[in-house]
mmCIF file of C-alpha atoms in Angstrom:
data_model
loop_
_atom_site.group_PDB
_atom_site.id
_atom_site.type_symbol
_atom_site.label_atom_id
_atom_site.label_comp_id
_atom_site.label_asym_id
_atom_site.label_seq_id
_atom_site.Cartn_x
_atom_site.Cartn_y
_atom_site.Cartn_z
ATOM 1 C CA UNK A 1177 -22.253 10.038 -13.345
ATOM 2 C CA UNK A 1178 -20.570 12.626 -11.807
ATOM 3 C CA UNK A 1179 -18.787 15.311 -13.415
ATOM 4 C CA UNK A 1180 -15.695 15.478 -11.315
ATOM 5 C CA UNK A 1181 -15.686 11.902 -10.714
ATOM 6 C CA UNK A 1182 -15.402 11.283 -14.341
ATOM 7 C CA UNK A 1183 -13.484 13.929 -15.198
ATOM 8 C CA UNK A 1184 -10.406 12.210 -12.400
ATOM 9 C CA UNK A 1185 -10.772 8.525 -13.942
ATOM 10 C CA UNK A 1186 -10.117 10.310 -17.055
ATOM 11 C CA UNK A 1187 -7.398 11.996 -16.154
ATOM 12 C CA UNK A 1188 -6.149 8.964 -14.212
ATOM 13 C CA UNK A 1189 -6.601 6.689 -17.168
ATOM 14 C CA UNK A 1190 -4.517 8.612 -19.638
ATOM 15 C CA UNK A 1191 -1.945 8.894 -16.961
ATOM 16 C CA UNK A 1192 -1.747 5.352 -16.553
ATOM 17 C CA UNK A 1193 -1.688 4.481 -20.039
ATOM 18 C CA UNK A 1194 0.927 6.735 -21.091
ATOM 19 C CA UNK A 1195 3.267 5.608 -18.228
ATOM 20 C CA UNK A 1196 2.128 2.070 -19.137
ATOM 21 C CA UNK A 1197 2.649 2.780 -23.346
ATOM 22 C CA UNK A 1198 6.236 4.738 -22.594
ATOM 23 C CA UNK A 1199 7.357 1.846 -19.926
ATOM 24 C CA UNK A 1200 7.146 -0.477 -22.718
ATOM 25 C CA UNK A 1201 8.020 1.723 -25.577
ATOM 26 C CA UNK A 1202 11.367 2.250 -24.171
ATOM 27 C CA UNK A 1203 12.121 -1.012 -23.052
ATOM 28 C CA UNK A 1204 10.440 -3.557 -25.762
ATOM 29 C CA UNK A 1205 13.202 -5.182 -28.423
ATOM 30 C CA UNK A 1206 13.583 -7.649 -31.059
ATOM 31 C CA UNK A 1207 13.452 -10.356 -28.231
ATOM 32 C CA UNK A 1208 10.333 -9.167 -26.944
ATOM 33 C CA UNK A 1209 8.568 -11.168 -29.426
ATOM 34 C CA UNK A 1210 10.452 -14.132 -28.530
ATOM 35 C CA UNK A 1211 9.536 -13.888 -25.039
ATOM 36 C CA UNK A 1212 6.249 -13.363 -25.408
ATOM 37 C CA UNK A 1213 5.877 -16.408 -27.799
ATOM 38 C CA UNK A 1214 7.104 -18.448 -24.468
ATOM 39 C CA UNK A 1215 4.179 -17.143 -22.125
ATOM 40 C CA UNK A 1216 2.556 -19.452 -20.504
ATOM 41 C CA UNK A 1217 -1.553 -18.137 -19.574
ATOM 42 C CA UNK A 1218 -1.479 -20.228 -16.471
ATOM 43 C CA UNK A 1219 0.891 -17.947 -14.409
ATOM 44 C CA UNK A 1220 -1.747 -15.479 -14.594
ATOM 45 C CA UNK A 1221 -4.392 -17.455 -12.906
ATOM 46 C CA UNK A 1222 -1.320 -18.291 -10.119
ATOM 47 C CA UNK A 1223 -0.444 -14.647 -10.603
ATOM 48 C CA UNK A 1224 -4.294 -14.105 -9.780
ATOM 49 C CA UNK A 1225 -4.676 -16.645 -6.934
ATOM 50 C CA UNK A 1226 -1.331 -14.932 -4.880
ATOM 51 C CA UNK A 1227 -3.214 -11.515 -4.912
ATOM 52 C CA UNK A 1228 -6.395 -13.109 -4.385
ATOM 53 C CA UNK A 1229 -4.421 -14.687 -0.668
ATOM 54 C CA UNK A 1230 -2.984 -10.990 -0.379
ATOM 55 C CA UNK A 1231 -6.232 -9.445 -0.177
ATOM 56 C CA UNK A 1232 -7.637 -12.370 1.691
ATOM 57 C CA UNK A 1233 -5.084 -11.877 4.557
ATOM 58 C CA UNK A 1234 -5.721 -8.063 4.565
ATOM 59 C CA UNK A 1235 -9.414 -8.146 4.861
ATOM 60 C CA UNK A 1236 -8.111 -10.972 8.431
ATOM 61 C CA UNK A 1237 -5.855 -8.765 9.418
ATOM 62 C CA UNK A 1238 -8.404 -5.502 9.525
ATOM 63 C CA UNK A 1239 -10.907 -7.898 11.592
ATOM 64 C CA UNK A 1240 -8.121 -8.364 14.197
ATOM 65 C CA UNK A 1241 -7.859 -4.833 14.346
ATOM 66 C CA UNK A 1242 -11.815 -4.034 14.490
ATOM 67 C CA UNK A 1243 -11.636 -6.875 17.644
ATOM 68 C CA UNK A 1244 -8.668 -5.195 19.558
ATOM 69 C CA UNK A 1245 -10.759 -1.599 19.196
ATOM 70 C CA UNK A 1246 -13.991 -3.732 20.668
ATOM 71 C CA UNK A 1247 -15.801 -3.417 17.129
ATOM 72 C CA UNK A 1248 -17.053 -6.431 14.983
ATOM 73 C CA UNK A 1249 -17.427 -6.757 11.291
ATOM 74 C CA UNK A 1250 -18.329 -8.674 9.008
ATOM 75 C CA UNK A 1251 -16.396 -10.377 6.319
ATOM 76 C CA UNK A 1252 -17.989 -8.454 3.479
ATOM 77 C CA UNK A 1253 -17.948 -5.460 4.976
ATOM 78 C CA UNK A 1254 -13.784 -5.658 5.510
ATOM 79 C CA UNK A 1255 -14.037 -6.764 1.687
ATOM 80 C CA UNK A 1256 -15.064 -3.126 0.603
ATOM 81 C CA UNK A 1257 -13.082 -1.661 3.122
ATOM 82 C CA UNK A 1258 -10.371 -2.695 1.334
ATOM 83 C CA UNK A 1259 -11.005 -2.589 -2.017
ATOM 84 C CA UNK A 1260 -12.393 1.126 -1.581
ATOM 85 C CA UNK A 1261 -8.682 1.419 0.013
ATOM 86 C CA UNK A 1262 -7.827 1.101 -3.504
ATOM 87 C CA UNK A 1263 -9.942 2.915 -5.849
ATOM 88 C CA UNK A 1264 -9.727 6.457 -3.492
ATOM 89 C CA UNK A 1265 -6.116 6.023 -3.369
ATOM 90 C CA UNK A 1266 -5.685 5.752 -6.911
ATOM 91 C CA UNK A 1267 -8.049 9.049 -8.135
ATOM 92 C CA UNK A 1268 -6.641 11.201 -5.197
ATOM 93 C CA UNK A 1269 -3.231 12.874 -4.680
ATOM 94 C CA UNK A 1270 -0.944 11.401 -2.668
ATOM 95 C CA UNK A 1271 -3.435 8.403 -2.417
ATOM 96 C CA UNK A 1272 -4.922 10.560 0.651
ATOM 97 C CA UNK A 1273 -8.175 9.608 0.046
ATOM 98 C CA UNK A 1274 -7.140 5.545 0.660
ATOM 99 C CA UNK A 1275 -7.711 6.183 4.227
ATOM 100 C CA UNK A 1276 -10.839 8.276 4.098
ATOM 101 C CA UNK A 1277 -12.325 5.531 1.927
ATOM 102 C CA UNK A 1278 -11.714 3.084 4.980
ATOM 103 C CA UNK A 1279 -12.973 4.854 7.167
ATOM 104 C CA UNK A 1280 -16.531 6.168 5.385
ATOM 105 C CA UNK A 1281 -16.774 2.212 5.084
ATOM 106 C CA UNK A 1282 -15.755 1.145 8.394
ATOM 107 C CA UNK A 1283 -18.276 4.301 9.596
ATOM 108 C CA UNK A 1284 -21.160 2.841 7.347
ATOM 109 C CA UNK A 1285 -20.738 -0.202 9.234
ATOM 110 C CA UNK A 1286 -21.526 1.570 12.721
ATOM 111 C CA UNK A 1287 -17.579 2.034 13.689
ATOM 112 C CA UNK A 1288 -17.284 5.456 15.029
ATOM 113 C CA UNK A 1289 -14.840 7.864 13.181
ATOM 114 C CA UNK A 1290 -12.377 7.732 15.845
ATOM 115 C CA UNK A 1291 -12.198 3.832 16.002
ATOM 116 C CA UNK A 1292 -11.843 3.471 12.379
ATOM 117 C CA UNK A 1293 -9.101 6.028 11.777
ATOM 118 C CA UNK A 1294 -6.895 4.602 14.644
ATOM 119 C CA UNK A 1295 -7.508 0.791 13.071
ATOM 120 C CA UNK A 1296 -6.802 2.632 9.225
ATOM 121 C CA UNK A 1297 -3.985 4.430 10.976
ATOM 122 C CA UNK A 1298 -2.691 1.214 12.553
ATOM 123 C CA UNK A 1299 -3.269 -0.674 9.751
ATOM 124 C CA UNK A 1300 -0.567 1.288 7.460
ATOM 125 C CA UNK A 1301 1.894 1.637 10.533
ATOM 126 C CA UNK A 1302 2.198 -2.182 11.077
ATOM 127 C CA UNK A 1303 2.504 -2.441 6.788
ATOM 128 C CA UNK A 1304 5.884 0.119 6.792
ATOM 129 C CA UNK A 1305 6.960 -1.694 10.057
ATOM 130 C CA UNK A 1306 7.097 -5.070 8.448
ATOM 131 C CA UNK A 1307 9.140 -3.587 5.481
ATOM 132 C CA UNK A 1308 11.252 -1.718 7.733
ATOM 133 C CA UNK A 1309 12.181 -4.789 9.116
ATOM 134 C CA UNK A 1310 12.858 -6.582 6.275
ATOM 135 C CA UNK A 1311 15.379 -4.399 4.378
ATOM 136 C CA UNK A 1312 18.268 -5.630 6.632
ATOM 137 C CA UNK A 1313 17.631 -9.397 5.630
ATOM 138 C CA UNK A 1314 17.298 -7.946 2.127
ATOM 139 C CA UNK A 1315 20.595 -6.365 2.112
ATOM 140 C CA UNK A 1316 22.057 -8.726 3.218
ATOM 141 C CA UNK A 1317 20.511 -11.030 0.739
ATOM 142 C CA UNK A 1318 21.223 -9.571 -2.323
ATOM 143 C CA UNK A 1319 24.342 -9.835 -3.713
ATOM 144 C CA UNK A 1320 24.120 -7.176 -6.721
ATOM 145 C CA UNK A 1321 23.790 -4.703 -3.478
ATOM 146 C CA UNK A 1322 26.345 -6.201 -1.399
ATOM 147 C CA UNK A 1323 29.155 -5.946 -4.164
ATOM 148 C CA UNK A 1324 28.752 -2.050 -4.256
ATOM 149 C CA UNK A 1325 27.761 -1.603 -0.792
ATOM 150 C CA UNK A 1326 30.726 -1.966 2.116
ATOM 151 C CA UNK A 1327 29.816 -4.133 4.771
ATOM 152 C CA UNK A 1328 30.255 -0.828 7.367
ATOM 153 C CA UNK A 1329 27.262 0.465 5.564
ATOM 154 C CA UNK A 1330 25.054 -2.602 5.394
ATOM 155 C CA UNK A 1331 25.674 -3.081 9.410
ATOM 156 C CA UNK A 1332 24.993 1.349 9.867
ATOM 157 C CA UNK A 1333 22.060 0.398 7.695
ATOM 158 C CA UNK A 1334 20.457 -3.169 9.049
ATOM 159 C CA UNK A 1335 20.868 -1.497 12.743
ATOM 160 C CA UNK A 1336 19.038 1.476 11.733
ATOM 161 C CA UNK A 1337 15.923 -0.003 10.200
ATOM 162 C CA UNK A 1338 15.771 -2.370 13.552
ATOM 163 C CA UNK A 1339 16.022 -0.169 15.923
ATOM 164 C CA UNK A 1340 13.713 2.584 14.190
ATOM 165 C CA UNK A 1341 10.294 1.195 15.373
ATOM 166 C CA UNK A 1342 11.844 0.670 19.047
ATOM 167 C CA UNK A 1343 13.372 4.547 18.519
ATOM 168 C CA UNK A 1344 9.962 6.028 17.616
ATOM 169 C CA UNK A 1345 8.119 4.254 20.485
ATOM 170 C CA UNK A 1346 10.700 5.111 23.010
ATOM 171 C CA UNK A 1347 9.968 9.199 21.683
ATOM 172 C CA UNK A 1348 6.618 9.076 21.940
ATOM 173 C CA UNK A 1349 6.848 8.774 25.601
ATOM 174 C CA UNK A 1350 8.137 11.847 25.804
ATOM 175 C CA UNK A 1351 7.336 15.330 24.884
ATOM 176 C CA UNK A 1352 10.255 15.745 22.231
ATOM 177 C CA UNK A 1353 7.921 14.961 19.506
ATOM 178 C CA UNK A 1354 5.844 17.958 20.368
ATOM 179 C CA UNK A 1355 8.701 20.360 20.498
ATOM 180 C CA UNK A 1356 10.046 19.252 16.919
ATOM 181 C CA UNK A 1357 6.453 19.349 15.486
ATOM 182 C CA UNK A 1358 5.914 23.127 17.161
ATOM 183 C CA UNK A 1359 9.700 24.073 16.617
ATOM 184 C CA UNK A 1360 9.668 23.074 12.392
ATOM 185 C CA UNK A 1361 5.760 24.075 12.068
ATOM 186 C CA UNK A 1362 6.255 27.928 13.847
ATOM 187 C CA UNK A 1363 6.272 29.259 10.550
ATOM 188 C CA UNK A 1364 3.458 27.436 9.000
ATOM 189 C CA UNK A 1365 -0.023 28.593 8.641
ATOM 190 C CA UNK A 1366 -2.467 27.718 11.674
ATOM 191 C CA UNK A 1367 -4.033 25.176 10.002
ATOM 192 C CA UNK A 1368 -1.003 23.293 8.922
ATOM 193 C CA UNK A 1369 -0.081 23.309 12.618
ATOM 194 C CA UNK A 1370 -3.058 21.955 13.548
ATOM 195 C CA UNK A 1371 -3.574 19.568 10.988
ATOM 196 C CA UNK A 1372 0.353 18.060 11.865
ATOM 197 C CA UNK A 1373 -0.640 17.942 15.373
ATOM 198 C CA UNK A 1374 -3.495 16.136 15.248
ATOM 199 C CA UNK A 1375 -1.693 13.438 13.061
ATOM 200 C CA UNK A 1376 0.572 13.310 15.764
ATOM 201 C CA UNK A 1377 -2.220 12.554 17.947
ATOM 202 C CA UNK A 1378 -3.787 9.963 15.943
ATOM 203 C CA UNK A 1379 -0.562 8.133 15.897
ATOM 204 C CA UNK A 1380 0.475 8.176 19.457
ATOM 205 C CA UNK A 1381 -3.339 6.565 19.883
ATOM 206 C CA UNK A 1382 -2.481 4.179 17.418
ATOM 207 C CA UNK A 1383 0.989 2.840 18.716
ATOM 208 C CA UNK A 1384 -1.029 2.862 22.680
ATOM 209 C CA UNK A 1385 -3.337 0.595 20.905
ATOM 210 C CA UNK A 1386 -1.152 -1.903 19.886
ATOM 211 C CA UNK A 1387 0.778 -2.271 22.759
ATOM 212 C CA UNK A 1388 -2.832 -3.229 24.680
ATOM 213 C CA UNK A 1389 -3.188 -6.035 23.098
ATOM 214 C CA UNK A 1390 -0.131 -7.293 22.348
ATOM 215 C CA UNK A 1391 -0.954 -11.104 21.291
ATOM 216 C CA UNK A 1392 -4.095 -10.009 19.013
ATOM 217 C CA UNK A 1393 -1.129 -7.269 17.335
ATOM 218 C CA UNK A 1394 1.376 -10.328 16.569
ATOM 219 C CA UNK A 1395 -1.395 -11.909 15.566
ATOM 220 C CA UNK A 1396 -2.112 -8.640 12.967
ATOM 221 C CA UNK A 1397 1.251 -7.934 12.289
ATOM 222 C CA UNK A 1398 1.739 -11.802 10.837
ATOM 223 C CA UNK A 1399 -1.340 -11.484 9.098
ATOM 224 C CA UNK A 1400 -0.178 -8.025 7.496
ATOM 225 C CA UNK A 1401 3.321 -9.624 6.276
ATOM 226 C CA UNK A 1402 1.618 -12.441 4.633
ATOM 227 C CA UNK A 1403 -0.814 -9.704 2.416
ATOM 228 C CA UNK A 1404 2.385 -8.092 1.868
ATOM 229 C CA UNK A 1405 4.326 -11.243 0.745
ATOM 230 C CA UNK A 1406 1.645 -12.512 -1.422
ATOM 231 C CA UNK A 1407 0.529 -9.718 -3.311
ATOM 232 C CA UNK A 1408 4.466 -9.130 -4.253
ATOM 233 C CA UNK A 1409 4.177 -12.772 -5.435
ATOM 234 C CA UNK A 1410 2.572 -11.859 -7.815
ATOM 235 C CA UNK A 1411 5.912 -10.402 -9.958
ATOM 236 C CA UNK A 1412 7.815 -14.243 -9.647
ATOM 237 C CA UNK A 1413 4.385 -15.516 -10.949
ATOM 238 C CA UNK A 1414 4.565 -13.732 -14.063
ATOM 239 C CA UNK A 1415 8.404 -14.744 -14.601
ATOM 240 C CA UNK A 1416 7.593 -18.565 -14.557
ATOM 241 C CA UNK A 1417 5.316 -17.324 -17.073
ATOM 242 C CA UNK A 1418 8.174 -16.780 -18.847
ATOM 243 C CA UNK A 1419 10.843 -19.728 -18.107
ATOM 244 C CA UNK A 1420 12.764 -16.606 -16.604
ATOM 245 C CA UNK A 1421 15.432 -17.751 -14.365
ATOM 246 C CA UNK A 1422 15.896 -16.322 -10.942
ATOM 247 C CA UNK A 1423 16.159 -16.317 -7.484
ATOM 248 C CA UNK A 1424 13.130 -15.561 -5.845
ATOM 249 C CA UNK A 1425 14.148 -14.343 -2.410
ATOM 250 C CA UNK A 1426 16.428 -11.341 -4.561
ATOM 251 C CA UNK A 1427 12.779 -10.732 -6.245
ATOM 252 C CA UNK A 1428 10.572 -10.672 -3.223
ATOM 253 C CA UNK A 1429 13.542 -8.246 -1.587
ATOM 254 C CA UNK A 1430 13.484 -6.125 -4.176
ATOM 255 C CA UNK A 1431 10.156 -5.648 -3.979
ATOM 256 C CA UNK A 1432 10.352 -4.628 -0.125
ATOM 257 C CA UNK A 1433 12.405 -2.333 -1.054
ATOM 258 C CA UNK A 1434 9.929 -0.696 -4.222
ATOM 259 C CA UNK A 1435 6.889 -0.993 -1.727
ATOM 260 C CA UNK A 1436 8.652 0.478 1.106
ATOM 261 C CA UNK A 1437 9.313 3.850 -1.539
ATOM 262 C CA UNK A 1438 6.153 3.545 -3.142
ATOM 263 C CA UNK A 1439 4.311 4.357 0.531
ATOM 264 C CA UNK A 1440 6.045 7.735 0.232
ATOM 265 C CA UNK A 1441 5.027 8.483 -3.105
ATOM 266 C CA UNK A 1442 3.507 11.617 -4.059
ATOM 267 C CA UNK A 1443 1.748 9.978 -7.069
ATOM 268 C CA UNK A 1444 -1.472 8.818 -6.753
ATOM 269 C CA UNK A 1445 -0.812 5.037 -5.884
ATOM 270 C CA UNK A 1446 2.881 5.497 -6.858
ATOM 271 C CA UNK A 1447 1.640 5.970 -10.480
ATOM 272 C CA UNK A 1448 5.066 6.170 -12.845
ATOM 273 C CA UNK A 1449 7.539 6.386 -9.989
ATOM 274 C CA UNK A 1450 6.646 2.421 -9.600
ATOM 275 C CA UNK A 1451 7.223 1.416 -13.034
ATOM 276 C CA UNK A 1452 10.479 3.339 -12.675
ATOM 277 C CA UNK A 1453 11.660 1.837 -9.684
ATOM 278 C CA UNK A 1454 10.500 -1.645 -11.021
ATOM 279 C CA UNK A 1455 13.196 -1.112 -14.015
ATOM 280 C CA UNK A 1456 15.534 0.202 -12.262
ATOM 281 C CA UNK A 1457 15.666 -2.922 -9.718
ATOM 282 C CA UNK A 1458 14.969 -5.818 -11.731
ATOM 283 C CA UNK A 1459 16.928 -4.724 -15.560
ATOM 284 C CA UNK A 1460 19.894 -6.804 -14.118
ATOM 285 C CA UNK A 1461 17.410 -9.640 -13.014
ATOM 286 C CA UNK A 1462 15.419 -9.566 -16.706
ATOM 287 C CA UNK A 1463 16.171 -10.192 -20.027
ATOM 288 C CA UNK A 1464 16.329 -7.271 -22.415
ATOM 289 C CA UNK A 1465 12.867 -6.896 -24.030
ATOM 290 C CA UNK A 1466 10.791 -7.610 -21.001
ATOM 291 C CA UNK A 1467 11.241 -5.502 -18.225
ATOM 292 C CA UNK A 1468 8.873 -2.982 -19.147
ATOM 293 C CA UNK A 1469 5.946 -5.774 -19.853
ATOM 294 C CA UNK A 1470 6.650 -7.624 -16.612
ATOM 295 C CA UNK A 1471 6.388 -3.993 -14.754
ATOM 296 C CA UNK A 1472 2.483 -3.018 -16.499
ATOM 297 C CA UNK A 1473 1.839 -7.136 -15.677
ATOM 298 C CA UNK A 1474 2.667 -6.120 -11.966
ATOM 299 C CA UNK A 1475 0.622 -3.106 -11.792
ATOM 300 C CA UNK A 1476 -2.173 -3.639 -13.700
ATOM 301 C CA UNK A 1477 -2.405 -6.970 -11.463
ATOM 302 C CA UNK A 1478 -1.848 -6.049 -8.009
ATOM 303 C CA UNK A 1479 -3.120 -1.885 -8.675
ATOM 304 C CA UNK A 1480 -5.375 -1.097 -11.091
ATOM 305 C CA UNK A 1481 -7.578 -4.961 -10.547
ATOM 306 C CA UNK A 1482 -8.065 -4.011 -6.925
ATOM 307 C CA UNK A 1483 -9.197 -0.450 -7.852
ATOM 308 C CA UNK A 1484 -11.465 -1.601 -10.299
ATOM 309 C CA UNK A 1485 -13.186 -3.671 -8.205
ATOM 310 C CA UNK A 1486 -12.940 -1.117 -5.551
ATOM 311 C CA UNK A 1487 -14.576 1.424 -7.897
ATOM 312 C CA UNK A 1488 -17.775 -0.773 -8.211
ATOM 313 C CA UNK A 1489 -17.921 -1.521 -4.338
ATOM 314 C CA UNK A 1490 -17.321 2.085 -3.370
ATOM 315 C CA UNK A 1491 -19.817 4.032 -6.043
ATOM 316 C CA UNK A 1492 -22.293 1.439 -5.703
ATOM 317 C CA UNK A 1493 -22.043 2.268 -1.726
ATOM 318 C CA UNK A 1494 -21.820 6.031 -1.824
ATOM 319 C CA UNK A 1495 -22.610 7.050 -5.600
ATOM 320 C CA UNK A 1496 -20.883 9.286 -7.780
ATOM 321 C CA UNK A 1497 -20.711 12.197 -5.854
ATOM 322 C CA UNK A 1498 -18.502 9.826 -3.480
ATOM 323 C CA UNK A 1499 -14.924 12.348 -4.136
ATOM 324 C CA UNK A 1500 -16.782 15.327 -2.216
ATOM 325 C CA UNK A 1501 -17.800 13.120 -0.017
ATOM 326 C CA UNK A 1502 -14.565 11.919 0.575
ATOM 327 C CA UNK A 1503 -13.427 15.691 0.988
ATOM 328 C CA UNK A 1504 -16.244 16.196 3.472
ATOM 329 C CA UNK A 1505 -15.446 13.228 5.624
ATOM 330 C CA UNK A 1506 -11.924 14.195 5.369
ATOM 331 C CA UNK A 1507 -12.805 17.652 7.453
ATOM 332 C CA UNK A 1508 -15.604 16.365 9.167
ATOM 333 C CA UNK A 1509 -13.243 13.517 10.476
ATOM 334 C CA UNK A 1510 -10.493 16.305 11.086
ATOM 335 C CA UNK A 1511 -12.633 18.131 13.509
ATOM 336 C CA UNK A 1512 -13.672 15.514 15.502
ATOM 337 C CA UNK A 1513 -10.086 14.643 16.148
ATOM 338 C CA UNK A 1514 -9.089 17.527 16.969
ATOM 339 C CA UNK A 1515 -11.865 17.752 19.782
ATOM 340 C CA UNK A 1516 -11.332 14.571 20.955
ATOM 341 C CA UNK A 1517 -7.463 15.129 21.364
ATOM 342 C CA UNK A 1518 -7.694 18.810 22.321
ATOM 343 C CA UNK A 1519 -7.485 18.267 26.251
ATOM 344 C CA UNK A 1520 -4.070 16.032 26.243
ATOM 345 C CA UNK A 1521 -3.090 17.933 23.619
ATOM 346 C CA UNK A 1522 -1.296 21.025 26.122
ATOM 347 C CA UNK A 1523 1.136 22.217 22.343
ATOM 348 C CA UNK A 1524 -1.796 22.846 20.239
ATOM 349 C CA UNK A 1525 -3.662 24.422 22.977
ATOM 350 C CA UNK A 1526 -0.859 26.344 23.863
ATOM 351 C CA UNK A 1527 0.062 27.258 20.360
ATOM 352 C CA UNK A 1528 -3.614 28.021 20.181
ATOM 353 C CA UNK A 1529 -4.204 30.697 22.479
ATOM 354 C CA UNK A 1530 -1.194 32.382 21.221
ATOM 355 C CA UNK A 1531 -3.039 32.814 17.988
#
């Protein structure tokens, strides 16, 4: 195999089980035992059968996508599309290479490069949408944040995250986008210029694209919340496991809210700063002893299961050597964006020919 290749899961596996090993270290106590005495084997299979629906509803919602771009696939040919989502993001940093993996799939399977990055592109918008959306209901919800939380803040707050899709569309109309990208990237090297104004680009084709087809996008957009929903399930499984008592709409918020972070992570696929933000939302939900096993249950179930199944999809596909391919189809797909947006693209042409 690969040298690199195995030299990252390596790396990647030692990293996960030391954040795994000190999660639980630091968290396990005499009860733990007790707990664990109580576990009941069959949540897993429901723990199983939730992500199972999660990926299920993914893999539906990426055909509605293909169909709205004019592009047909086939179902096993969304099914590696998605788990390869998973493995790249997991051995890359930043989980950057999540959305190359989709789209050397999505191009294996005779979508051209520009098709496939708008549908990854759109794919991840709609996914922060939906949680955007939900954080107001989930403030509202929860009562542990509405005791410390004035009610000024939570209506501030649940405006906000409502109007922010409706904001970002209404700015992309205009050219005030441009100006902010040109006016905080003046002092940046060339090719971080470029490289923020072709994302730029690639978004503003994404959000045109869903507002052509605006049934098939509902359509999408349900069919994204529903992966969501049911791969969190997959926590509330595990505490049945467990004759836990709680409320499950304060445990499905809460884990809105540790997604919603978790897309901003710099780790690759939120690697330590999830198991962190899972105790730190759910120690007051939990009994003592079991936080930190209910957080590697999460993970290991709805993370590292995807990306090993990814990992067989994706080398068997592409080989080894598939991380410099990754890095080659990551400039490769660069450059053809860039030409293909250069014309309506008058601030990087401008900005350009100054350099």
């Amino acid at each position: 195999m690969n040298k690199k290749l195995m030299v990252r899961l390596a790396v990647l596996f030692a990293f996960v089980v030391a954040i795994s090993a000190a999660v639980i270290y630091f968290t396990v106590d005499i009860r733990t035992l007790e707990y664990l005495t109580m576990f009941e084997p069959r949540c897993i299979l429901l723990a199983l059968g939730c992500l199972t629906v999660g990926l299920l509803f993914d893999a539906l919602r990426l055909i509605t996508l293909a169909q709205v771009t004019d592009e047909r696939l086939t179902f096993k040919q969304i099914v590696n599309v998605v788990l390869s989502n998973y493995f790249l993001a997991l051995v890359t940093p930043g989980a950057s290479g999540g959305a190359i993996a989709q789209v050397m799939f999505m191009r294996k399977a005779g979508v051209p490069v520009a098709k496939s990055t708008v549908v990854v592109l759109v794919r991840t918008v709609m996914s922060i949408i939906f949680l955007i959306l939900l954080v107001p209901v989930v403030l509202h919800s929860d009562k542990d944040i509405v005791n410390w939380m004035p009610a000024s803040v939570l209506t501030v707050l649940s405006v906000l995250f409502i109007s922010l899709p409706v904001i970002v569309i209404s700015l992309l109309q205009t050219r005030y986008p441009e100006k902010l990208i040109f006016f905080f990237t003046r002092k940046c090297s060339y090719t971080t210029r470029r490289n923020c104004y072709i994302w730029y680009e690639e978004f503003k084709t994404a959000v045109n694209v869903m507002g052509k087809r605006p049934w098939m996008m509902l359509r999408a957009f349900i069919e994204s919340g529903l992966s969501l929903l049911f791969i969190y399930a997959t926590v509330p499984s595990y505490f049945t496991g467990m004759n836990i008592d709680f409320d499950l709409v304060q445990v499905m918020g809460r884990m809105v809210l540790l997604n919603l972070v978790l897309y901003f992570s710099p780790t690759p696929g939120g690697s330590g700063v999830a198991e962190g933000g899972f105790l730190v939302l759910f120690s007051n939900i939990l009994p003592n002893g079991v936080e930190g096993i209910m957080a590697v249950l999460w993970r290991f179930t709805a993370e590292y299961l995807p990306f090993l199944l990814g990992a067989v999809v994706t080398i068997r596909a592409f080989g080894s050597d598939v991380l410099n391919m990754a890095s080659l189809k990551s400039k490769t797909t660069a450059g053809k964006q860039h030409a293909m947006n250069k014309e309506t693209n008058g601030a990087v042409s401008a900005d350009e020919d100054k350099a």
